[in-house]
Amino acid sequence: MYQMLDPKTLTVLITGATSGIGAAAARRYAGAGARVILAGRRAERLAALAGEVGENVHCLELDVRDYDATTAALARLPDAFAGINVVCANAGLALGLEPAQEAHLSDWEEMVDTNVKGLLYTVRAALPGMVARKEGHVVLTGSVAGDYPYPGGNTYGATKAFVKQFALNLWADVVGTGVRVTNVEPGLTETEFSVVRFKGDEGRAGKVYEGVAPMTGEDIAEQIFFCTTLPRHVNITRIQAMASHQSFGPFAIKRS
Ligand code: NDP
Ligand code: 8X3
């Protein structure tokens, strides 16, 4: 019988735990007996999720764009949660779908600050402890958008390309330390992602998933859980999944 890691040995930090993929991952880990640290900005959502998933949970009201707050929060974790050995740097967002020449610079800045800099802050704050303990797993939430361009994906896709390359470079650094690195790269997944992208326009967000069977937060959480519970001699560097109704576009050729 193939021997997976015992989830009860895991202490998992999840950023972006108030919704979607992060919330589903929190439920998956907590349901399997792991200790889970839920991080996000919306305190009431954190409290509701903590109430739902049980006792082995600690909440951090945190904006990942604030490095000082992130390091301070990790430094004062209660003893039971201090030995983090899985970090899911998952918090992120897309804003807008305008072509680059019409996009809002403030949207670009918020995506870079969150998806790139916030993700770096989370990893930088948690990594030294895992290396010192000779055990850990960094799971980044990348995207198919980091591999494949699409109209309006401009800065969002570029942030996810950064995440992919950072994951690979991180793995080059930590190999042999006992820390693993995985970039999880989902495609179409129905969460609050599109409501956020379209700034609260639920009608427009709903159309993204109309007539297709998108993946769910639970689908991606299962992939994250799988990668992190494989035996320690196995490292999945990248895991990419698309909804079965999704594939690549052809090259665009604009004829005159
Ligand atoms: P949701 O909008 O449902 O969840 C996003 C999460 O990110 C929320 O919990 C939100 O928490 C958190 N977040 C956003 N900004 C910040 C911030 N500054 N500080 C802390 N937390 C923040 O979307 P998803 O679950 O889909 O998104 C999760 C990740 O998955 C993202 O990185 C996204 O890019 C990626 N992804 C999503 C895909 C999809 O199709 N849904 C496909 C591929 C990748 P709060 O607002 O409470 O702070
Ligand atoms: C989210 C997937 O294709 O909407 O990262 O950009 S996509």
PDB file of C-alpha atoms and ligand atoms in Angstrom:
ATOM      1  CA  MET A   1       0.000   0.000   0.000  1.00  0.00           C
ATOM      2  CA  TYR A   2       1.395   3.383  -1.025  1.00  0.00           C
ATOM      3  CA  GLN A   3       2.262   5.450   2.045  1.00  0.00           C
ATOM      4  CA  MET A   4       1.126   9.089   1.954  1.00  0.00           C
ATOM      5  CA  LEU A   5       2.161  11.566   4.677  1.00  0.00           C
ATOM      6  CA  ASP A   6      -0.057  11.700   7.716  1.00  0.00           C
ATOM      7  CA  PRO A   7      -1.964  15.025   7.426  1.00  0.00           C
ATOM      8  CA  LYS A   8      -2.048  15.192  11.221  1.00  0.00           C
ATOM      9  CA  THR A   9       1.700  15.999  11.081  1.00  0.00           C
ATOM     10  CA  LEU A  10       1.035  19.113   9.003  1.00  0.00           C
ATOM     11  CA  THR A  11       0.755  22.723  10.134  1.00  0.00           C
ATOM     12  CA  VAL A  12      -0.539  24.623   7.139  1.00  0.00           C
ATOM     13  CA  LEU A  13      -0.538  28.377   6.542  1.00  0.00           C
ATOM     14  CA  ILE A  14      -3.049  29.383   3.867  1.00  0.00           C
ATOM     15  CA  THR A  15      -3.235  32.946   2.556  1.00  0.00           C
ATOM     16  CA  GLY A  16      -6.460  33.849   0.795  1.00  0.00           C
ATOM     17  CA  ALA A  17      -8.368  31.495   3.079  1.00  0.00           C
ATOM     18  CA  THR A  18     -11.529  33.622   3.180  1.00  0.00           C
ATOM     19  CA  SER A  19     -12.810  32.431  -0.187  1.00  0.00           C
ATOM     20  CA  GLY A  20     -12.517  30.055  -3.117  1.00  0.00           C
ATOM     21  CA  ILE A  21      -9.455  27.850  -3.421  1.00  0.00           C
ATOM     22  CA  GLY A  22      -7.956  28.917  -0.089  1.00  0.00           C
ATOM     23  CA  ALA A  23     -11.154  28.276   1.869  1.00  0.00           C
ATOM     24  CA  ALA A  24     -11.547  24.877   0.190  1.00  0.00           C
ATOM     25  CA  ALA A  25      -7.939  24.003   1.039  1.00  0.00           C
ATOM     26  CA  ALA A  26      -8.547  25.012   4.648  1.00  0.00           C
ATOM     27  CA  ARG A  27     -11.559  22.698   4.813  1.00  0.00           C
ATOM     28  CA  ARG A  28      -9.589  19.861   3.177  1.00  0.00           C
ATOM     29  CA  TYR A  29      -6.625  20.085   5.558  1.00  0.00           C
ATOM     30  CA  ALA A  30      -8.684  20.684   8.684  1.00  0.00           C
ATOM     31  CA  GLY A  31     -10.984  17.802   7.765  1.00  0.00           C
ATOM     32  CA  ALA A  32      -7.944  15.532   7.554  1.00  0.00           C
ATOM     33  CA  GLY A  33      -6.699  16.542  10.989  1.00  0.00           C
ATOM     34  CA  ALA A  34      -4.007  19.113  10.098  1.00  0.00           C
ATOM     35  CA  ARG A  35      -3.468  22.314  12.073  1.00  0.00           C
ATOM     36  CA  VAL A  36      -4.455  25.207   9.846  1.00  0.00           C
ATOM     37  CA  ILE A  37      -3.609  28.909   9.958  1.00  0.00           C
ATOM     38  CA  LEU A  38      -6.197  30.903   8.023  1.00  0.00           C
ATOM     39  CA  ALA A  39      -5.041  34.257   6.637  1.00  0.00           C
ATOM     40  CA  GLY A  40      -7.030  36.934   4.860  1.00  0.00           C
ATOM     41  CA  ARG A  41      -8.258  40.485   5.234  1.00  0.00           C
ATOM     42  CA  ARG A  42     -11.932  39.769   5.993  1.00  0.00           C
ATOM     43  CA  ALA A  43     -11.979  38.935   9.694  1.00  0.00           C
ATOM     44  CA  GLU A  44     -15.631  37.922   9.777  1.00  0.00           C
ATOM     45  CA  ARG A  45     -15.047  35.334   7.052  1.00  0.00           C
ATOM     46  CA  LEU A  46     -12.034  33.954   8.904  1.00  0.00           C
ATOM     47  CA  ALA A  47     -14.087  33.620  12.077  1.00  0.00           C
ATOM     48  CA  ALA A  48     -16.960  31.905  10.243  1.00  0.00           C
ATOM     49  CA  LEU A  49     -14.623  29.407   8.582  1.00  0.00           C
ATOM     50  CA  ALA A  50     -12.791  28.752  11.841  1.00  0.00           C
ATOM     51  CA  GLY A  51     -16.124  28.070  13.531  1.00  0.00           C
ATOM     52  CA  GLU A  52     -17.022  25.645  10.763  1.00  0.00           C
ATOM     53  CA  VAL A  53     -13.829  23.586  10.548  1.00  0.00           C
ATOM     54  CA  GLY A  54     -13.097  22.996  14.209  1.00  0.00           C
ATOM     55  CA  GLU A  55     -10.513  23.451  16.901  1.00  0.00           C
ATOM     56  CA  ASN A  56      -7.152  23.070  15.177  1.00  0.00           C
ATOM     57  CA  VAL A  57      -7.394  26.458  13.535  1.00  0.00           C
ATOM     58  CA  HIS A  58      -5.745  29.826  14.089  1.00  0.00           C
ATOM     59  CA  CYS A  59      -6.832  33.012  12.286  1.00  0.00           C
ATOM     60  CA  LEU A  60      -4.593  35.805  11.024  1.00  0.00           C
ATOM     61  CA  GLU A  61      -6.296  38.945   9.791  1.00  0.00           C
ATOM     62  CA  LEU A  62      -3.630  39.926   7.309  1.00  0.00           C
ATOM     63  CA  ASP A  63      -3.064  41.899   4.155  1.00  0.00           C
ATOM     64  CA  VAL A  64      -0.298  40.045   2.309  1.00  0.00           C
ATOM     65  CA  ARG A  65       0.939  43.363   0.890  1.00  0.00           C
ATOM     66  CA  ASP A  66       2.183  44.308   4.361  1.00  0.00           C
ATOM     67  CA  TYR A  67       5.532  42.576   4.941  1.00  0.00           C
ATOM     68  CA  ASP A  68       6.012  43.879   8.487  1.00  0.00           C
ATOM     69  CA  ALA A  69       2.553  42.678   9.507  1.00  0.00           C
ATOM     70  CA  THR A  70       3.221  39.295   7.900  1.00  0.00           C
ATOM     71  CA  THR A  71       6.531  38.721   9.689  1.00  0.00           C
ATOM     72  CA  ALA A  72       5.098  39.980  12.993  1.00  0.00           C
ATOM     73  CA  ALA A  73       2.070  37.693  12.708  1.00  0.00           C
ATOM     74  CA  LEU A  74       4.216  34.629  12.009  1.00  0.00           C
ATOM     75  CA  ALA A  75       6.622  35.537  14.829  1.00  0.00           C
ATOM     76  CA  ARG A  76       3.836  35.568  17.421  1.00  0.00           C
ATOM     77  CA  LEU A  77       2.001  32.403  16.448  1.00  0.00           C
ATOM     78  CA  PRO A  78       0.898  30.265  19.398  1.00  0.00           C
ATOM     79  CA  ASP A  79       3.302  27.340  19.995  1.00  0.00           C
ATOM     80  CA  ALA A  80       0.886  24.783  18.577  1.00  0.00           C
ATOM     81  CA  PHE A  81       0.928  26.592  15.202  1.00  0.00           C
ATOM     82  CA  ALA A  82       4.529  27.836  15.112  1.00  0.00           C
ATOM     83  CA  GLY A  83       6.004  24.821  13.314  1.00  0.00           C
ATOM     84  CA  ILE A  84       4.561  25.607   9.894  1.00  0.00           C
ATOM     85  CA  ASN A  85       5.497  22.878   7.396  1.00  0.00           C
ATOM     86  CA  VAL A  86       3.154  23.774   4.526  1.00  0.00           C
ATOM     87  CA  VAL A  87       2.750  27.318   3.191  1.00  0.00           C
ATOM     88  CA  CYS A  88       0.037  27.878   0.616  1.00  0.00           C
ATOM     89  CA  ALA A  89       0.779  31.340  -0.791  1.00  0.00           C
ATOM     90  CA  ASN A  90      -2.550  31.519  -2.513  1.00  0.00           C
ATOM     91  CA  ALA A  91      -3.897  35.050  -1.999  1.00  0.00           C
ATOM     92  CA  GLY A  92      -4.246  36.790  -5.311  1.00  0.00           C
ATOM     93  CA  LEU A  93      -6.557  38.473  -7.750  1.00  0.00           C
ATOM     94  CA  ALA A  94      -7.199  39.618 -11.275  1.00  0.00           C
ATOM     95  CA  LEU A  95      -8.581  43.113 -11.826  1.00  0.00           C
ATOM     96  CA  GLY A  96     -10.108  44.080 -15.146  1.00  0.00           C
ATOM     97  CA  LEU A  97     -10.008  42.528 -18.616  1.00  0.00           C
ATOM     98  CA  GLU A  98      -9.357  45.647 -20.659  1.00  0.00           C
ATOM     99  CA  PRO A  99      -6.672  45.686 -23.333  1.00  0.00           C
ATOM    100  CA  ALA A 100      -3.403  47.112 -22.032  1.00  0.00           C
ATOM    101  CA  GLN A 101      -3.916  50.483 -23.661  1.00  0.00           C
ATOM    102  CA  GLU A 102      -7.166  50.964 -21.710  1.00  0.00           C
ATOM    103  CA  ALA A 103      -6.311  49.196 -18.462  1.00  0.00           C
ATOM    104  CA  HIS A 104      -6.188  51.063 -15.148  1.00  0.00           C
ATOM    105  CA  LEU A 105      -2.689  51.499 -13.814  1.00  0.00           C
ATOM    106  CA  SER A 106      -4.047  51.145 -10.274  1.00  0.00           C
ATOM    107  CA  ASP A 107      -5.357  47.655 -11.180  1.00  0.00           C
ATOM    108  CA  TRP A 108      -1.943  46.665 -12.495  1.00  0.00           C
ATOM    109  CA  GLU A 109      -0.316  47.966  -9.349  1.00  0.00           C
ATOM    110  CA  GLU A 110      -2.704  46.090  -7.056  1.00  0.00           C
ATOM    111  CA  MET A 111      -2.130  42.818  -8.944  1.00  0.00           C
ATOM    112  CA  VAL A 112       1.651  43.219  -8.793  1.00  0.00           C
ATOM    113  CA  ASP A 113       1.523  44.220  -5.122  1.00  0.00           C
ATOM    114  CA  THR A 114      -0.630  41.212  -4.218  1.00  0.00           C
ATOM    115  CA  ASN A 115       0.228  38.387  -6.640  1.00  0.00           C
ATOM    116  CA  VAL A 116       3.942  39.133  -6.850  1.00  0.00           C
ATOM    117  CA  LYS A 117       5.102  41.144  -3.852  1.00  0.00           C
ATOM    118  CA  GLY A 118       2.564  39.764  -1.365  1.00  0.00           C
ATOM    119  CA  LEU A 119       3.392  36.210  -2.401  1.00  0.00           C
ATOM    120  CA  LEU A 120       7.109  36.957  -1.994  1.00  0.00           C
ATOM    121  CA  TYR A 121       6.509  38.430   1.456  1.00  0.00           C
ATOM    122  CA  THR A 122       4.627  35.314   2.585  1.00  0.00           C
ATOM    123  CA  VAL A 123       7.335  32.984   1.319  1.00  0.00           C
ATOM    124  CA  ARG A 124      10.209  35.097   2.664  1.00  0.00           C
ATOM    125  CA  ALA A 125       8.601  35.272   6.112  1.00  0.00           C
ATOM    126  CA  ALA A 126       7.881  31.537   6.390  1.00  0.00           C
ATOM    127  CA  LEU A 127      10.801  29.940   4.543  1.00  0.00           C
ATOM    128  CA  PRO A 128      13.709  30.355   7.026  1.00  0.00           C
ATOM    129  CA  GLY A 129      11.810  28.466   9.739  1.00  0.00           C
ATOM    130  CA  MET A 130      11.072  25.568   7.414  1.00  0.00           C
ATOM    131  CA  VAL A 131      14.684  25.384   6.222  1.00  0.00           C
ATOM    132  CA  ALA A 132      15.886  25.464   9.844  1.00  0.00           C
ATOM    133  CA  ARG A 133      13.487  22.653  10.740  1.00  0.00           C
ATOM    134  CA  LYS A 134      14.585  20.752   7.593  1.00  0.00           C
ATOM    135  CA  GLU A 135      10.979  20.153   6.616  1.00  0.00           C
ATOM    136  CA  GLY A 136       8.456  22.108   4.654  1.00  0.00           C
ATOM    137  CA  HIS A 137       6.498  22.680   1.490  1.00  0.00           C
ATOM    138  CA  VAL A 138       5.867  25.934  -0.339  1.00  0.00           C
ATOM    139  CA  VAL A 139       2.784  25.754  -2.532  1.00  0.00           C
ATOM    140  CA  LEU A 140       2.202  28.733  -4.790  1.00  0.00           C
ATOM    141  CA  THR A 141      -1.052  29.343  -6.616  1.00  0.00           C
ATOM    142  CA  GLY A 142       0.005  30.148 -10.149  1.00  0.00           C
ATOM    143  CA  SER A 143      -2.329  29.868 -13.117  1.00  0.00           C
ATOM    144  CA  VAL A 144      -2.618  28.643 -16.674  1.00  0.00           C
ATOM    145  CA  ALA A 145      -2.507  32.395 -17.352  1.00  0.00           C
ATOM    146  CA  GLY A 146       1.195  32.221 -16.499  1.00  0.00           C
ATOM    147  CA  ASP A 147       1.732  29.972 -19.526  1.00  0.00           C
ATOM    148  CA  TYR A 148      -0.898  31.011 -22.072  1.00  0.00           C
ATOM    149  CA  PRO A 149      -1.736  34.585 -23.073  1.00  0.00           C
ATOM    150  CA  TYR A 150      -5.291  35.779 -23.663  1.00  0.00           C
ATOM    151  CA  PRO A 151      -6.706  39.188 -24.559  1.00  0.00           C
ATOM    152  CA  GLY A 152      -7.029  41.330 -21.443  1.00  0.00           C
ATOM    153  CA  GLY A 153      -4.856  38.998 -19.389  1.00  0.00           C
ATOM    154  CA  ASN A 154      -1.899  41.365 -19.719  1.00  0.00           C
ATOM    155  CA  THR A 155      -0.653  42.084 -16.190  1.00  0.00           C
ATOM    156  CA  TYR A 156      -2.548  39.284 -14.450  1.00  0.00           C
ATOM    157  CA  GLY A 157      -0.928  36.652 -16.700  1.00  0.00           C
ATOM    158  CA  ALA A 158       2.450  38.306 -16.242  1.00  0.00           C
ATOM    159  CA  THR A 159       2.151  38.086 -12.451  1.00  0.00           C
ATOM    160  CA  LYS A 160       1.405  34.368 -12.764  1.00  0.00           C
ATOM    161  CA  ALA A 161       4.358  33.864 -15.120  1.00  0.00           C
ATOM    162  CA  PHE A 162       6.430  35.440 -12.351  1.00  0.00           C
ATOM    163  CA  VAL A 163       4.955  33.002  -9.848  1.00  0.00           C
ATOM    164  CA  LYS A 164       5.848  30.040 -12.058  1.00  0.00           C
ATOM    165  CA  GLN A 165       9.452  31.137 -12.534  1.00  0.00           C
ATOM    166  CA  PHE A 166       9.815  32.057  -8.873  1.00  0.00           C
ATOM    167  CA  ALA A 167       8.625  28.565  -7.937  1.00  0.00           C
ATOM    168  CA  LEU A 168      11.231  26.977 -10.196  1.00  0.00           C
ATOM    169  CA  ASN A 169      14.005  29.257  -8.935  1.00  0.00           C
ATOM    170  CA  LEU A 170      12.935  28.684  -5.337  1.00  0.00           C
ATOM    171  CA  TRP A 171      13.170  24.948  -5.898  1.00  0.00           C
ATOM    172  CA  ALA A 172      16.673  25.447  -7.296  1.00  0.00           C
ATOM    173  CA  ASP A 173      17.609  27.202  -4.036  1.00  0.00           C
ATOM    174  CA  VAL A 174      16.029  24.892  -1.467  1.00  0.00           C
ATOM    175  CA  VAL A 175      16.700  21.515  -3.053  1.00  0.00           C
ATOM    176  CA  GLY A 176      18.310  19.295  -0.439  1.00  0.00           C
ATOM    177  CA  THR A 177      17.054  21.352   2.522  1.00  0.00           C
ATOM    178  CA  GLY A 178      13.962  19.244   3.159  1.00  0.00           C
ATOM    179  CA  VAL A 179      11.687  21.940   1.753  1.00  0.00           C
ATOM    180  CA  ARG A 180       9.604  21.174  -1.327  1.00  0.00           C
ATOM    181  CA  VAL A 181       8.142  23.672  -3.809  1.00  0.00           C
ATOM    182  CA  THR A 182       5.080  23.274  -5.993  1.00  0.00           C
ATOM    183  CA  ASN A 183       3.393  25.697  -8.369  1.00  0.00           C
ATOM    184  CA  VAL A 184      -0.292  24.805  -8.661  1.00  0.00           C
ATOM    185  CA  GLU A 185      -1.592  26.185 -11.960  1.00  0.00           C
ATOM    186  CA  PRO A 186      -5.373  26.067 -12.283  1.00  0.00           C
ATOM    187  CA  GLY A 187      -7.466  27.034 -15.254  1.00  0.00           C
ATOM    188  CA  LEU A 188     -11.136  27.976 -15.148  1.00  0.00           C
ATOM    189  CA  THR A 189     -12.246  27.638 -11.527  1.00  0.00           C
ATOM    190  CA  GLU A 190     -15.492  29.083 -10.214  1.00  0.00           C
ATOM    191  CA  THR A 191     -14.779  31.066  -7.061  1.00  0.00           C
ATOM    192  CA  GLU A 192     -15.173  34.769  -6.320  1.00  0.00           C
ATOM    193  CA  PHE A 193     -12.304  35.357  -8.769  1.00  0.00           C
ATOM    194  CA  SER A 194     -14.482  36.759 -11.575  1.00  0.00           C
ATOM    195  CA  VAL A 195     -16.650  38.862  -9.230  1.00  0.00           C
ATOM    196  CA  VAL A 196     -13.420  40.455  -8.022  1.00  0.00           C
ATOM    197  CA  ARG A 197     -12.063  40.796 -11.557  1.00  0.00           C
ATOM    198  CA  PHE A 198     -15.239  42.566 -12.676  1.00  0.00           C
ATOM    199  CA  LYS A 199     -15.397  44.654  -9.489  1.00  0.00           C
ATOM    200  CA  GLY A 200     -18.632  43.293  -8.091  1.00  0.00           C
ATOM    201  CA  ASP A 201     -20.507  42.833 -11.400  1.00  0.00           C
ATOM    202  CA  GLU A 202     -22.014  39.431 -10.622  1.00  0.00           C
ATOM    203  CA  GLY A 203     -23.867  39.232 -13.943  1.00  0.00           C
ATOM    204  CA  ARG A 204     -20.678  39.586 -15.938  1.00  0.00           C
ATOM    205  CA  ALA A 205     -18.855  37.218 -13.597  1.00  0.00           C
ATOM    206  CA  GLY A 206     -21.601  34.605 -13.973  1.00  0.00           C
ATOM    207  CA  LYS A 207     -21.266  34.663 -17.761  1.00  0.00           C
ATOM    208  CA  VAL A 208     -17.669  33.436 -17.460  1.00  0.00           C
ATOM    209  CA  TYR A 209     -19.003  30.076 -16.240  1.00  0.00           C
ATOM    210  CA  GLU A 210     -22.182  29.933 -18.322  1.00  0.00           C
ATOM    211  CA  GLY A 211     -22.635  26.691 -20.269  1.00  0.00           C
ATOM    212  CA  VAL A 212     -19.462  25.088 -18.976  1.00  0.00           C
ATOM    213  CA  ALA A 213     -18.530  22.951 -16.007  1.00  0.00           C
ATOM    214  CA  PRO A 214     -15.733  24.938 -14.397  1.00  0.00           C
ATOM    215  CA  MET A 215     -13.460  23.471 -11.782  1.00  0.00           C
ATOM    216  CA  THR A 216     -14.242  24.358  -8.171  1.00  0.00           C
ATOM    217  CA  GLY A 217     -12.140  25.437  -5.246  1.00  0.00           C
ATOM    218  CA  GLU A 218     -12.456  21.885  -3.982  1.00  0.00           C
ATOM    219  CA  ASP A 219     -10.912  20.500  -7.202  1.00  0.00           C
ATOM    220  CA  ILE A 220      -7.828  22.660  -6.726  1.00  0.00           C
ATOM    221  CA  ALA A 221      -7.673  22.063  -2.980  1.00  0.00           C
ATOM    222  CA  GLU A 222      -7.500  18.339  -3.676  1.00  0.00           C
ATOM    223  CA  GLN A 223      -4.496  18.874  -5.952  1.00  0.00           C
ATOM    224  CA  ILE A 224      -2.761  20.970  -3.293  1.00  0.00           C
ATOM    225  CA  PHE A 225      -3.519  18.373  -0.629  1.00  0.00           C
ATOM    226  CA  PHE A 226      -2.257  15.567  -2.880  1.00  0.00           C
ATOM    227  CA  CYS A 227       1.074  17.292  -3.627  1.00  0.00           C
ATOM    228  CA  THR A 228       1.739  18.043   0.033  1.00  0.00           C
ATOM    229  CA  THR A 229       0.855  14.590   1.332  1.00  0.00           C
ATOM    230  CA  LEU A 230       3.029  12.690  -1.124  1.00  0.00           C
ATOM    231  CA  PRO A 231       6.004  11.067   0.604  1.00  0.00           C
ATOM    232  CA  ARG A 232       8.860  13.489   1.192  1.00  0.00           C
ATOM    233  CA  HIS A 233      11.125  12.018  -1.493  1.00  0.00           C
ATOM    234  CA  VAL A 234       8.660  13.225  -4.161  1.00  0.00           C
ATOM    235  CA  ASN A 235       8.366  16.862  -5.267  1.00  0.00           C
ATOM    236  CA  ILE A 236       5.755  17.925  -7.807  1.00  0.00           C
ATOM    237  CA  THR A 237       7.318  21.068  -9.276  1.00  0.00           C
ATOM    238  CA  ARG A 238       4.265  22.135 -11.299  1.00  0.00           C
ATOM    239  CA  ILE A 239       0.732  20.793 -11.498  1.00  0.00           C
ATOM    240  CA  GLN A 240      -1.526  22.289 -14.143  1.00  0.00           C
ATOM    241  CA  ALA A 241      -5.221  21.547 -14.545  1.00  0.00           C
ATOM    242  CA  MET A 242      -7.937  22.875 -16.814  1.00  0.00           C
ATOM    243  CA  ALA A 243     -11.661  22.395 -16.759  1.00  0.00           C
ATOM    244  CA  SER A 244     -12.605  19.685 -19.235  1.00  0.00           C
ATOM    245  CA  HIS A 245     -14.463  22.331 -21.254  1.00  0.00           C
ATOM    246  CA  GLN A 246     -11.353  24.494 -21.580  1.00  0.00           C
ATOM    247  CA  SER A 247      -8.387  24.338 -23.937  1.00  0.00           C
ATOM    248  CA  PHE A 248      -5.991  26.628 -25.829  1.00  0.00           C
ATOM    249  CA  GLY A 249      -6.939  29.311 -28.324  1.00  0.00           C
ATOM    250  CA  PRO A 250      -5.483  29.394 -31.813  1.00  0.00           C
ATOM    251  CA  PHE A 251      -3.030  32.121 -32.850  1.00  0.00           C
ATOM    252  CA  ALA A 252      -4.908  35.335 -33.596  1.00  0.00           C
ATOM    253  CA  ILE A 253      -4.333  36.735 -37.079  1.00  0.00           C
ATOM    254  CA  LYS A 254      -5.867  40.131 -37.822  1.00  0.00           C
ATOM    255  CA  ARG A 255      -6.370  40.451 -41.571  1.00  0.00           C
ATOM    256  CA  SER A 256      -6.879  43.804 -43.270  1.00  0.00           C
TER     257      SER A 256
HETATM  258  P1  NDP B   1     -11.237  34.315  -4.607  1.00  0.00           P
HETATM  259  O1  NDP B   1     -11.505  35.723  -5.011  1.00  0.00           O
HETATM  260  O2  NDP B   1     -12.387  33.442  -4.287  1.00  0.00           O
HETATM  261  O3  NDP B   1     -10.211  34.291  -3.380  1.00  0.00           O
HETATM  262  C1  NDP B   1      -9.108  35.164  -3.346  1.00  0.00           C
HETATM  263  C2  NDP B   1      -8.523  35.182  -1.951  1.00  0.00           C
HETATM  264  O4  NDP B   1      -7.370  36.034  -1.953  1.00  0.00           O
HETATM  265  C3  NDP B   1      -9.483  35.717  -0.907  1.00  0.00           C
HETATM  266  O5  NDP B   1      -9.439  34.893   0.216  1.00  0.00           O
HETATM  267  C4  NDP B   1      -8.921  37.090  -0.574  1.00  0.00           C
HETATM  268  O6  NDP B   1      -9.102  37.367   0.800  1.00  0.00           O
HETATM  269  C5  NDP B   1      -7.429  36.872  -0.827  1.00  0.00           C
HETATM  270  N1  NDP B   1      -6.718  38.124  -1.043  1.00  0.00           N
HETATM  271  C6  NDP B   1      -6.784  38.974  -2.102  1.00  0.00           C
HETATM  272  N2  NDP B   1      -6.022  40.044  -1.880  1.00  0.00           N
HETATM  273  C7  NDP B   1      -5.459  39.889  -0.648  1.00  0.00           C
HETATM  274  C8  NDP B   1      -4.589  40.652   0.157  1.00  0.00           C
HETATM  275  N3  NDP B   1      -4.107  41.842  -0.258  1.00  0.00           N
HETATM  276  N4  NDP B   1      -4.210  40.180   1.361  1.00  0.00           N
HETATM  277  C9  NDP B   1      -4.669  38.993   1.789  1.00  0.00           C
HETATM  278  N5  NDP B   1      -5.506  38.212   1.099  1.00  0.00           N
HETATM  279  C10 NDP B   1      -5.908  38.673  -0.115  1.00  0.00           C
HETATM  280  O7  NDP B   1     -10.387  33.685  -5.807  1.00  0.00           O
HETATM  281  P2  NDP B   1      -9.635  32.274  -5.968  1.00  0.00           P
HETATM  282  O8  NDP B   1      -9.857  31.401  -4.809  1.00  0.00           O
HETATM  283  O9  NDP B   1      -9.965  31.774  -7.310  1.00  0.00           O
HETATM  284  O10 NDP B   1      -8.146  32.800  -6.004  1.00  0.00           O
HETATM  285  C11 NDP B   1      -7.094  32.196  -5.256  1.00  0.00           C
HETATM  286  C12 NDP B   1      -5.841  32.184  -6.093  1.00  0.00           C
HETATM  287  O11 NDP B   1      -6.079  31.341  -7.216  1.00  0.00           O
HETATM  288  C13 NDP B   1      -5.446  33.532  -6.677  1.00  0.00           C
HETATM  289  O12 NDP B   1      -4.036  33.670  -6.576  1.00  0.00           O
HETATM  290  C14 NDP B   1      -5.868  33.448  -8.138  1.00  0.00           C
HETATM  291  O13 NDP B   1      -5.099  34.265  -8.965  1.00  0.00           O
HETATM  292  C15 NDP B   1      -5.608  31.983  -8.383  1.00  0.00           C
HETATM  293  N6  NDP B   1      -6.279  31.385  -9.536  1.00  0.00           N
HETATM  294  C16 NDP B   1      -7.625  31.406  -9.657  1.00  0.00           C
HETATM  295  C17 NDP B   1      -8.220  30.814 -10.737  1.00  0.00           C
HETATM  296  C18 NDP B   1      -9.694  30.870 -10.973  1.00  0.00           C
HETATM  297  O14 NDP B   1     -10.118  30.663 -12.131  1.00  0.00           O
HETATM  298  N7  NDP B   1     -10.495  31.086  -9.950  1.00  0.00           N
HETATM  299  C19 NDP B   1      -7.431  30.087 -11.740  1.00  0.00           C
HETATM  300  C20 NDP B   1      -6.023  30.153 -11.528  1.00  0.00           C
HETATM  301  C21 NDP B   1      -5.482  30.743 -10.440  1.00  0.00           C
HETATM  302  P3  NDP B   1      -9.568  38.777   1.418  1.00  0.00           P
HETATM  303  O15 NDP B   1     -10.261  39.542   0.329  1.00  0.00           O
HETATM  304  O16 NDP B   1     -10.461  38.417   2.562  1.00  0.00           O
HETATM  305  O17 NDP B   1      -8.292  39.384   1.882  1.00  0.00           O
HETATM  306  C1  8X3 B   2      -7.330  32.367 -13.553  1.00  0.00           C
HETATM  307  C2  8X3 B   2      -7.508  31.630 -14.825  1.00  0.00           C
HETATM  308  O1  8X3 B   2      -7.800  31.894 -17.311  1.00  0.00           O
HETATM  309  O2  8X3 B   2      -9.153  33.313 -15.879  1.00  0.00           O
HETATM  310  O3  8X3 B   2      -5.983  32.443 -13.235  1.00  0.00           O
HETATM  311  O4  8X3 B   2      -6.815  33.756 -16.162  1.00  0.00           O
HETATM  312  S1  8X3 B   2      -7.821  32.713 -16.090  1.00  0.00           S
END
